[in-house]
């Protein structure tokens, strides 16, 4: 199961700028592209998904591919597109979509094309729903999903080659939402600035707590700092790779095989407990990510830089191997220009979304 919290609040590279940490990975991708004669080979690793899930893909579109068995394990969801111009009917349209899908408050609203939890909002009632919808720009497609109120959130990384009968779990990450506790005299801002970890990352936490920073929580009162389970948005990641049991591997392999031609990606789940997850039961799938996803256990603060790069290179090598195998089977790659177009579209959308909860 997940290891105890480390003594060091941050690893050496945990919050390096992306331009520094990912430069060796980009160079590795370029080298692999030359080797395979196509920089977009990974887009064929999950050939039924836009760019293979590298960027710009529809979250609901991936979930829509699931067969009857896999759908039983996916948290219920619906989608809507915000109006262009006149936005007065957005809330009514959203409520009708929720009603048709059997969804009730609380729900999670997230962009259908997104990354790293940007724009993800917890919505507990109609008033908040209206406010959240109004915070997005026109003509954006949103997912509305049931809130899975389970204590354990995990990312399970799945890899299967087209010629292999079974897949394997190559990474498990437990995602912990940071919680501080009041002392009856300190403001929330003071608590953030005193904590060994959060004091090193004020630019991540303080903007999300705007309007609450001067509040003084009672002694022992918990203060949850973020909602979304994303590392770059402030969640704490723990290495749970030791929990890739045969039972969990078999369960995940069965479910993912019910998604046509899906071979590589991270499945984000919420579970009743780590014990239940290890037995391959008691969890719900909240999101499925393709070749653009990471084996996020590398963001555990105990991970060394060498281990992180070894993990990254291994997984990107698998995307090229799987994509090349699918290309031989007749699937097409999307091409570097299409890949760039989808990346630019995603980047433009992310810049327009509100701050996540």
mmCIF file of N, CA and C in Angstrom, residues 25-137:
data_model
loop_
_atom_site.group_PDB
_atom_site.id
_atom_site.type_symbol
_atom_site.label_atom_id
_atom_site.label_comp_id
_atom_site.label_asym_id
_atom_site.label_seq_id
_atom_site.Cartn_x
_atom_site.Cartn_y
_atom_site.Cartn_z
ATOM 1 N N UNK A 25 12.830 14.856 -22.247
ATOM 2 C CA UNK A 25 11.743 14.011 -22.743
ATOM 3 C C UNK A 25 11.378 14.405 -24.169
ATOM 4 N N UNK A 26 11.341 15.705 -24.438
ATOM 5 C CA UNK A 26 11.074 16.169 -25.802
ATOM 6 C C UNK A 26 12.170 15.678 -26.750
ATOM 7 N N UNK A 27 13.418 15.762 -26.312
ATOM 8 C CA UNK A 27 14.532 15.292 -27.141
ATOM 9 C C UNK A 27 14.424 13.785 -27.386
ATOM 10 N N UNK A 28 13.993 13.047 -26.357
ATOM 11 C CA UNK A 28 13.812 11.604 -26.508
ATOM 12 C C UNK A 28 12.695 11.316 -27.519
ATOM 13 N N UNK A 29 11.606 12.079 -27.428
ATOM 14 C CA UNK A 29 10.490 11.930 -28.380
ATOM 15 C C UNK A 29 10.979 12.182 -29.808
ATOM 16 N N UNK A 30 11.769 13.236 -29.997
ATOM 17 C CA UNK A 30 12.286 13.554 -31.329
ATOM 18 C C UNK A 30 13.159 12.413 -31.846
ATOM 19 N N UNK A 31 14.008 11.878 -30.964
ATOM 20 C CA UNK A 31 14.872 10.764 -31.377
ATOM 21 C C UNK A 31 14.041 9.547 -31.775
ATOM 22 N N UNK A 32 12.992 9.258 -31.013
ATOM 23 C CA UNK A 32 12.120 8.125 -31.339
ATOM 24 C C UNK A 32 11.372 8.390 -32.644
ATOM 25 N N UNK A 33 10.986 9.650 -32.877
ATOM 26 C CA UNK A 33 10.305 9.997 -34.113
ATOM 27 C C UNK A 33 11.173 9.736 -35.335
ATOM 28 N N UNK A 34 12.453 10.094 -35.230
ATOM 29 C CA UNK A 34 13.381 9.806 -36.329
ATOM 30 C C UNK A 34 13.535 8.288 -36.514
ATOM 31 N N UNK A 35 13.605 7.589 -35.411
ATOM 32 C CA UNK A 35 13.789 6.127 -35.495
ATOM 33 C C UNK A 35 12.618 5.458 -36.196
ATOM 34 N N UNK A 36 11.395 5.915 -35.914
ATOM 35 C CA UNK A 36 10.204 5.289 -36.489
ATOM 36 C C UNK A 36 9.709 5.997 -37.752
ATOM 37 N N UNK A 37 10.367 7.078 -38.118
ATOM 38 C CA UNK A 37 10.001 7.756 -39.345
ATOM 39 C C UNK A 37 8.726 8.563 -39.273
ATOM 40 N N UNK A 38 8.262 8.880 -38.050
ATOM 41 C CA UNK A 38 7.005 9.629 -37.905
ATOM 42 C C UNK A 38 6.919 10.094 -36.457
ATOM 43 N N UNK A 39 6.894 11.395 -36.244
ATOM 44 C CA UNK A 39 6.829 11.926 -34.880
ATOM 45 C C UNK A 39 5.475 11.667 -34.218
ATOM 46 N N UNK A 40 4.464 11.321 -35.007
ATOM 47 C CA UNK A 40 3.121 11.123 -34.448
ATOM 48 C C UNK A 40 2.756 9.654 -34.299
ATOM 49 N N UNK A 41 3.740 8.755 -34.326
ATOM 50 C CA UNK A 41 3.458 7.320 -34.164
ATOM 51 C C UNK A 41 2.625 7.029 -32.913
ATOM 52 N N UNK A 42 2.887 7.684 -31.752
ATOM 53 C CA UNK A 42 2.082 7.389 -30.566
ATOM 54 C C UNK A 42 0.582 7.636 -30.744
ATOM 55 N N UNK A 43 0.195 8.461 -31.721
ATOM 56 C CA UNK A 43 -1.231 8.716 -31.922
ATOM 57 C C UNK A 43 -1.980 7.461 -32.352
ATOM 58 N N UNK A 44 -1.244 6.458 -32.850
ATOM 59 C CA UNK A 44 -1.870 5.199 -33.239
ATOM 60 C C UNK A 44 -1.910 4.194 -32.089
ATOM 61 N N UNK A 45 -1.367 4.573 -30.929
ATOM 62 C CA UNK A 45 -1.384 3.652 -29.787
ATOM 63 C C UNK A 45 -2.812 3.425 -29.289
ATOM 64 N N UNK A 46 -3.641 4.482 -29.358
ATOM 65 C CA UNK A 46 -5.079 4.379 -29.072
ATOM 66 C C UNK A 46 -5.802 4.939 -30.292
ATOM 67 N N UNK A 47 -5.895 4.184 -31.367
ATOM 68 C CA UNK A 47 -6.252 4.757 -32.676
ATOM 69 C C UNK A 47 -7.672 5.274 -32.808
ATOM 70 N N UNK A 48 -8.566 4.927 -31.889
ATOM 71 C CA UNK A 48 -9.945 5.428 -31.980
ATOM 72 C C UNK A 48 -10.129 6.771 -31.270
ATOM 73 N N UNK A 49 -9.048 7.291 -30.670
ATOM 74 C CA UNK A 49 -9.105 8.542 -29.921
ATOM 75 C C UNK A 49 -8.309 9.607 -30.675
ATOM 76 N N UNK A 50 -8.803 10.848 -30.681
ATOM 77 C CA UNK A 50 -8.083 11.936 -31.333
ATOM 78 C C UNK A 50 -6.654 11.998 -30.797
ATOM 79 N N UNK A 51 -5.676 12.008 -31.689
ATOM 80 C CA UNK A 51 -4.237 12.034 -31.392
ATOM 81 C C UNK A 51 -3.811 10.918 -30.438
ATOM 82 N N UNK A 52 -4.629 9.892 -30.297
ATOM 83 C CA UNK A 52 -4.323 8.818 -29.356
ATOM 84 C C UNK A 52 -4.485 9.229 -27.908
ATOM 85 N N UNK A 53 -4.994 10.452 -27.719
ATOM 86 C CA UNK A 53 -5.110 10.979 -26.351
ATOM 87 C C UNK A 53 -3.890 11.780 -25.949
ATOM 88 N N UNK A 54 -3.091 12.193 -26.918
ATOM 89 C CA UNK A 54 -1.912 13.011 -26.606
ATOM 90 C C UNK A 54 -2.322 14.413 -26.193
ATOM 91 N N UNK A 55 -3.236 15.025 -26.930
ATOM 92 C CA UNK A 55 -3.706 16.368 -26.612
ATOM 93 C C UNK A 55 -4.972 16.651 -27.406
ATOM 94 N N UNK A 56 -5.818 17.503 -26.843
ATOM 95 C CA UNK A 56 -7.014 17.950 -27.551
ATOM 96 C C UNK A 56 -8.118 16.935 -27.681
ATOM 97 N N UNK A 57 -7.999 15.806 -26.991
ATOM 98 C CA UNK A 57 -9.012 14.766 -27.106
ATOM 99 C C UNK A 57 -10.217 15.069 -26.215
ATOM 100 N N UNK A 58 -11.359 14.471 -26.558
ATOM 101 C CA UNK A 58 -12.585 14.627 -25.780
ATOM 102 C C UNK A 58 -12.606 13.607 -24.648
ATOM 103 N N UNK A 59 -12.760 14.087 -23.416
ATOM 104 C CA UNK A 59 -12.826 13.177 -22.273
ATOM 105 C C UNK A 59 -14.063 12.281 -22.355
ATOM 106 N N UNK A 60 -15.191 12.878 -22.688
ATOM 107 C CA UNK A 60 -16.413 12.088 -22.796
ATOM 108 C C UNK A 60 -16.342 11.138 -23.980
ATOM 109 N N UNK A 61 -15.635 11.545 -25.053
ATOM 110 C CA UNK A 61 -15.503 10.689 -26.222
ATOM 111 C C UNK A 61 -14.804 9.382 -25.900
ATOM 112 N N UNK A 62 -13.795 9.448 -25.009
ATOM 113 C CA UNK A 62 -13.113 8.217 -24.589
ATOM 114 C C UNK A 62 -14.063 7.343 -23.786
ATOM 115 N N UNK A 63 -14.767 7.934 -22.835
ATOM 116 C CA UNK A 63 -15.695 7.160 -21.997
ATOM 117 C C UNK A 63 -16.829 6.576 -22.826
ATOM 118 N N UNK A 64 -17.235 7.297 -23.876
ATOM 119 C CA UNK A 64 -18.316 6.818 -24.740
ATOM 120 C C UNK A 64 -17.944 5.530 -25.468
ATOM 121 N N UNK A 65 -16.655 5.255 -25.613
ATOM 122 C CA UNK A 65 -16.220 4.039 -26.292
ATOM 123 C C UNK A 65 -16.443 2.786 -25.457
ATOM 124 N N UNK A 66 -16.628 2.954 -24.166
ATOM 125 C CA UNK A 66 -16.722 1.812 -23.258
ATOM 126 C C UNK A 66 -17.912 0.919 -23.580
ATOM 127 N N UNK A 67 -17.692 -0.388 -23.486
ATOM 128 C CA UNK A 67 -18.765 -1.356 -23.662
ATOM 129 C C UNK A 67 -19.604 -1.488 -22.411
ATOM 130 N N UNK A 68 -20.546 -2.397 -22.440
ATOM 131 C CA UNK A 68 -21.525 -2.528 -21.358
ATOM 132 C C UNK A 68 -20.869 -2.834 -20.014
ATOM 133 N N UNK A 69 -19.860 -3.708 -20.001
ATOM 134 C CA UNK A 69 -19.222 -4.081 -18.738
ATOM 135 C C UNK A 69 -18.423 -2.913 -18.162
ATOM 136 N N UNK A 70 -17.631 -2.258 -19.003
ATOM 137 C CA UNK A 70 -16.827 -1.135 -18.521
ATOM 138 C C UNK A 70 -17.705 0.012 -18.029
ATOM 139 N N UNK A 71 -18.833 0.248 -18.697
ATOM 140 C CA UNK A 71 -19.713 1.360 -18.307
ATOM 141 C C UNK A 71 -20.228 1.208 -16.876
ATOM 142 N N UNK A 72 -20.359 -0.029 -16.407
ATOM 143 C CA UNK A 72 -20.834 -0.249 -15.040
ATOM 144 C C UNK A 72 -19.877 0.343 -14.002
ATOM 145 N N UNK A 73 -18.617 0.511 -14.380
ATOM 146 C CA UNK A 73 -17.591 0.977 -13.453
ATOM 147 C C UNK A 73 -17.261 2.455 -13.637
ATOM 148 N N UNK A 74 -17.891 3.103 -14.605
ATOM 149 C CA UNK A 74 -17.622 4.515 -14.874
ATOM 150 C C UNK A 74 -18.650 5.385 -14.156
ATOM 151 N N UNK A 75 -18.189 6.401 -13.453
ATOM 152 C CA UNK A 75 -19.098 7.330 -12.788
ATOM 153 C C UNK A 75 -20.006 7.982 -13.825
ATOM 154 N N UNK A 76 -21.334 7.968 -13.607
ATOM 155 C CA UNK A 76 -22.269 8.521 -14.600
ATOM 156 C C UNK A 76 -21.946 9.976 -14.960
ATOM 157 N N UNK A 77 -22.186 10.317 -16.212
ATOM 158 C CA UNK A 77 -21.855 11.655 -16.704
ATOM 159 C C UNK A 77 -22.793 12.033 -17.839
ATOM 160 N N UNK A 78 -22.788 13.307 -18.145
ATOM 161 C CA UNK A 78 -23.479 13.810 -19.327
ATOM 162 C C UNK A 78 -22.649 14.963 -19.884
ATOM 163 N N UNK A 79 -23.018 15.466 -21.040
ATOM 164 C CA UNK A 79 -22.269 16.569 -21.653
ATOM 165 C C UNK A 79 -23.238 17.644 -22.129
ATOM 166 N N UNK A 80 -22.734 18.849 -22.248
ATOM 167 C CA UNK A 80 -23.506 19.953 -22.785
ATOM 168 C C UNK A 80 -22.549 20.933 -23.441
ATOM 169 N N UNK A 81 -23.040 21.716 -24.370
ATOM 170 C CA UNK A 81 -22.244 22.766 -24.997
ATOM 171 C C UNK A 81 -22.856 24.113 -24.647
ATOM 172 N N UNK A 82 -22.054 24.993 -24.084
ATOM 173 C CA UNK A 82 -22.539 26.315 -23.725
ATOM 174 C C UNK A 82 -22.946 27.081 -24.982
ATOM 175 N N UNK A 83 -23.959 27.905 -24.842
ATOM 176 C CA UNK A 83 -24.485 28.644 -25.990
ATOM 177 C C UNK A 83 -23.466 29.657 -26.498
ATOM 178 N N UNK A 84 -23.643 30.078 -27.717
ATOM 179 C CA UNK A 84 -22.817 31.136 -28.299
ATOM 180 C C UNK A 84 -23.607 32.441 -28.230
ATOM 181 N N UNK A 85 -23.084 33.411 -27.504
ATOM 182 C CA UNK A 85 -23.779 34.691 -27.399
ATOM 183 C C UNK A 85 -24.758 34.688 -26.233
ATOM 184 N N UNK A 86 -26.037 34.413 -26.490
ATOM 185 C CA UNK A 86 -27.058 34.419 -25.441
ATOM 186 C C UNK A 86 -26.864 33.205 -24.538
ATOM 187 N N UNK A 87 -26.517 33.451 -23.274
ATOM 188 C CA UNK A 87 -26.172 32.364 -22.360
ATOM 189 C C UNK A 87 -27.236 32.145 -21.275
ATOM 190 N N UNK A 88 -28.382 32.779 -21.393
ATOM 191 C CA UNK A 88 -29.378 32.730 -20.323
ATOM 192 C C UNK A 88 -29.986 31.346 -20.130
ATOM 193 N N UNK A 89 -29.902 30.499 -21.158
ATOM 194 C CA UNK A 89 -30.520 29.182 -21.073
ATOM 195 C C UNK A 89 -29.550 28.087 -20.628
ATOM 196 N N UNK A 90 -28.289 28.435 -20.360
ATOM 197 C CA UNK A 90 -27.284 27.424 -20.043
ATOM 198 C C UNK A 90 -27.666 26.556 -18.850
ATOM 199 N N UNK A 91 -28.122 27.194 -17.776
ATOM 200 C CA UNK A 91 -28.459 26.434 -16.574
ATOM 201 C C UNK A 91 -29.618 25.480 -16.836
ATOM 202 N N UNK A 92 -30.622 25.968 -17.551
ATOM 203 C CA UNK A 92 -31.763 25.116 -17.875
ATOM 204 C C UNK A 92 -31.326 23.912 -18.718
ATOM 205 N N UNK A 93 -30.448 24.140 -19.686
ATOM 206 C CA UNK A 93 -29.954 23.056 -20.538
ATOM 207 C C UNK A 93 -29.153 22.055 -19.716
ATOM 208 N N UNK A 94 -28.321 22.574 -18.801
ATOM 209 C CA UNK A 94 -27.513 21.697 -17.954
ATOM 210 C C UNK A 94 -28.399 20.840 -17.048
ATOM 211 N N UNK A 95 -29.412 21.444 -16.452
ATOM 212 C CA UNK A 95 -30.309 20.688 -15.566
ATOM 213 C C UNK A 95 -31.081 19.620 -16.333
ATOM 214 N N UNK A 96 -31.489 19.948 -17.553
ATOM 215 C CA UNK A 96 -32.189 18.960 -18.370
ATOM 216 C C UNK A 96 -31.271 17.792 -18.715
ATOM 217 N N UNK A 97 -30.003 18.095 -19.024
ATOM 218 C CA UNK A 97 -29.042 17.038 -19.335
ATOM 219 C C UNK A 97 -28.786 16.176 -18.109
ATOM 220 N N UNK A 98 -28.684 16.796 -16.937
ATOM 221 C CA UNK A 98 -28.503 16.047 -15.693
ATOM 222 C C UNK A 98 -29.694 15.136 -15.428
ATOM 223 N N UNK A 99 -30.889 15.682 -15.620
ATOM 224 C CA UNK A 99 -32.097 14.902 -15.376
ATOM 225 C C UNK A 99 -32.161 13.688 -16.296
ATOM 226 N N UNK A 100 -31.803 13.876 -17.558
ATOM 227 C CA UNK A 100 -31.838 12.780 -18.518
ATOM 228 C C UNK A 100 -30.833 11.694 -18.169
ATOM 229 N N UNK A 101 -29.705 12.087 -17.530
ATOM 230 C CA UNK A 101 -28.669 11.118 -17.155
ATOM 231 C C UNK A 101 -28.851 10.587 -15.741
ATOM 232 N N UNK A 102 -29.902 11.057 -15.038
ATOM 233 C CA UNK A 102 -30.134 10.606 -13.668
ATOM 234 C C UNK A 102 -29.140 11.166 -12.672
ATOM 235 N N UNK A 103 -28.594 12.352 -12.961
ATOM 236 C CA UNK A 103 -27.612 12.977 -12.081
ATOM 237 C C UNK A 103 -28.280 13.947 -11.120
ATOM 238 N N UNK A 104 -27.767 13.976 -9.900
ATOM 239 C CA UNK A 104 -28.260 14.891 -8.876
ATOM 240 C C UNK A 104 -27.074 15.569 -8.203
ATOM 241 N N UNK A 105 -27.316 16.752 -7.633
ATOM 242 C CA UNK A 105 -26.253 17.450 -6.914
ATOM 243 C C UNK A 105 -25.826 16.626 -5.696
ATOM 244 N N UNK A 106 -24.537 16.672 -5.340
ATOM 245 C CA UNK A 106 -23.444 17.428 -5.971
ATOM 246 C C UNK A 106 -22.896 16.713 -7.209
ATOM 247 N N UNK A 107 -22.359 17.521 -8.122
ATOM 248 C CA UNK A 107 -21.746 17.000 -9.342
ATOM 249 C C UNK A 107 -20.407 17.709 -9.553
ATOM 250 N N UNK A 108 -19.624 17.160 -10.468
ATOM 251 C CA UNK A 108 -18.366 17.790 -10.878
ATOM 252 C C UNK A 108 -18.539 18.267 -12.312
ATOM 253 N N UNK A 109 -18.221 19.532 -12.543
ATOM 254 C CA UNK A 109 -18.254 20.099 -13.887
ATOM 255 C C UNK A 109 -16.817 20.266 -14.358
ATOM 256 N N UNK A 110 -16.519 19.749 -15.553
ATOM 257 C CA UNK A 110 -15.161 19.837 -16.084
ATOM 258 C C UNK A 110 -15.202 20.069 -17.585
ATOM 259 N N UNK A 111 -14.203 20.752 -18.134
ATOM 260 C CA UNK A 111 -14.152 20.916 -19.590
ATOM 261 C C UNK A 111 -13.999 19.554 -20.268
ATOM 262 N N UNK A 112 -14.677 19.368 -21.381
ATOM 263 C CA UNK A 112 -14.566 18.090 -22.098
ATOM 264 C C UNK A 112 -13.199 17.956 -22.763
ATOM 265 N N UNK A 113 -12.591 19.072 -23.105
ATOM 266 C CA UNK A 113 -11.199 19.078 -23.561
ATOM 267 C C UNK A 113 -10.407 19.839 -22.506
ATOM 268 N N UNK A 114 -9.557 19.128 -21.787
ATOM 269 C CA UNK A 114 -8.842 19.768 -20.698
ATOM 270 C C UNK A 114 -7.554 19.051 -20.375
ATOM 271 N N UNK A 115 -6.863 19.551 -19.341
ATOM 272 C CA UNK A 115 -5.573 18.995 -18.955
ATOM 273 C C UNK A 115 -5.238 19.462 -17.546
ATOM 274 N N UNK A 116 -4.699 18.552 -16.750
ATOM 275 C CA UNK A 116 -4.200 18.887 -15.408
ATOM 276 C C UNK A 116 -5.250 19.514 -14.494
ATOM 277 N N UNK A 117 -6.509 19.157 -14.689
ATOM 278 C CA UNK A 117 -7.553 19.626 -13.788
ATOM 279 C C UNK A 117 -7.972 21.063 -13.983
ATOM 280 N N UNK A 118 -7.485 21.713 -15.029
ATOM 281 C CA UNK A 118 -7.845 23.110 -15.259
ATOM 282 C C UNK A 118 -9.351 23.242 -15.491
ATOM 283 N N UNK A 119 -9.984 24.136 -14.739
ATOM 284 C CA UNK A 119 -11.405 24.398 -14.907
ATOM 285 C C UNK A 119 -12.332 23.426 -14.207
ATOM 286 N N UNK A 120 -11.807 22.451 -13.467
ATOM 287 C CA UNK A 120 -12.666 21.473 -12.792
ATOM 288 C C UNK A 120 -13.317 22.121 -11.569
ATOM 289 N N UNK A 121 -14.651 21.967 -11.467
ATOM 290 C CA UNK A 121 -15.405 22.641 -10.414
ATOM 291 C C UNK A 121 -16.335 21.671 -9.690
ATOM 292 N N UNK A 122 -16.400 21.803 -8.381
ATOM 293 C CA UNK A 122 -17.361 21.076 -7.569
ATOM 294 C C UNK A 122 -18.623 21.917 -7.457
ATOM 295 N N UNK A 123 -19.764 21.327 -7.832
ATOM 296 C CA UNK A 123 -21.028 22.069 -7.864
ATOM 297 C C UNK A 123 -22.030 21.381 -6.954
ATOM 298 N N UNK A 124 -22.485 22.098 -5.928
ATOM 299 C CA UNK A 124 -23.370 21.483 -4.930
ATOM 300 C C UNK A 124 -24.836 21.858 -5.078
ATOM 301 N N UNK A 125 -25.134 22.904 -5.867
ATOM 302 C CA UNK A 125 -26.534 23.298 -6.025
ATOM 303 C C UNK A 125 -26.714 24.088 -7.314
ATOM 304 N N UNK A 126 -27.969 24.448 -7.598
ATOM 305 C CA UNK A 126 -28.296 25.143 -8.842
ATOM 306 C C UNK A 126 -27.640 26.509 -8.922
ATOM 307 N N UNK A 127 -27.580 27.227 -7.820
ATOM 308 C CA UNK A 127 -26.991 28.567 -7.828
ATOM 309 C C UNK A 127 -25.518 28.499 -8.219
ATOM 310 N N UNK A 128 -24.783 27.574 -7.614
ATOM 311 C CA UNK A 128 -23.363 27.423 -7.945
ATOM 312 C C UNK A 128 -23.207 26.954 -9.389
ATOM 313 N N UNK A 129 -24.121 26.098 -9.843
ATOM 314 C CA UNK A 129 -24.069 25.643 -11.234
ATOM 315 C C UNK A 129 -24.146 26.834 -12.182
ATOM 316 N N UNK A 130 -25.069 27.732 -11.936
ATOM 317 C CA UNK A 130 -25.210 28.912 -12.799
ATOM 318 C C UNK A 130 -23.938 29.751 -12.792
ATOM 319 N N UNK A 131 -23.342 29.916 -11.612
ATOM 320 C CA UNK A 131 -22.115 30.705 -11.505
ATOM 321 C C UNK A 131 -20.961 30.037 -12.250
ATOM 322 N N UNK A 132 -20.867 28.717 -12.129
ATOM 323 C CA UNK A 132 -19.784 27.987 -12.783
ATOM 324 C C UNK A 132 -19.932 28.047 -14.301
ATOM 325 N N UNK A 133 -21.148 27.827 -14.797
ATOM 326 C CA UNK A 133 -21.362 27.879 -16.241
ATOM 327 C C UNK A 133 -21.025 29.251 -16.799
ATOM 328 N N UNK A 134 -21.371 30.290 -16.050
ATOM 329 C CA UNK A 134 -21.101 31.661 -16.511
ATOM 330 C C UNK A 134 -19.607 31.976 -16.534
ATOM 331 N N UNK A 135 -18.806 31.212 -15.790
ATOM 332 C CA UNK A 135 -17.362 31.488 -15.727
ATOM 333 C C UNK A 135 -16.605 30.921 -16.923
ATOM 334 N N UNK A 136 -17.263 30.082 -17.731
ATOM 335 C CA UNK A 136 -16.638 29.526 -18.927
ATOM 336 C C UNK A 136 -16.991 30.385 -20.143
ATOM 337 N N UNK A 137 -16.139 30.392 -21.166
ATOM 338 C CA UNK A 137 -16.449 31.154 -22.378
ATOM 339 C C UNK A 137 -17.525 30.478 -23.213
#
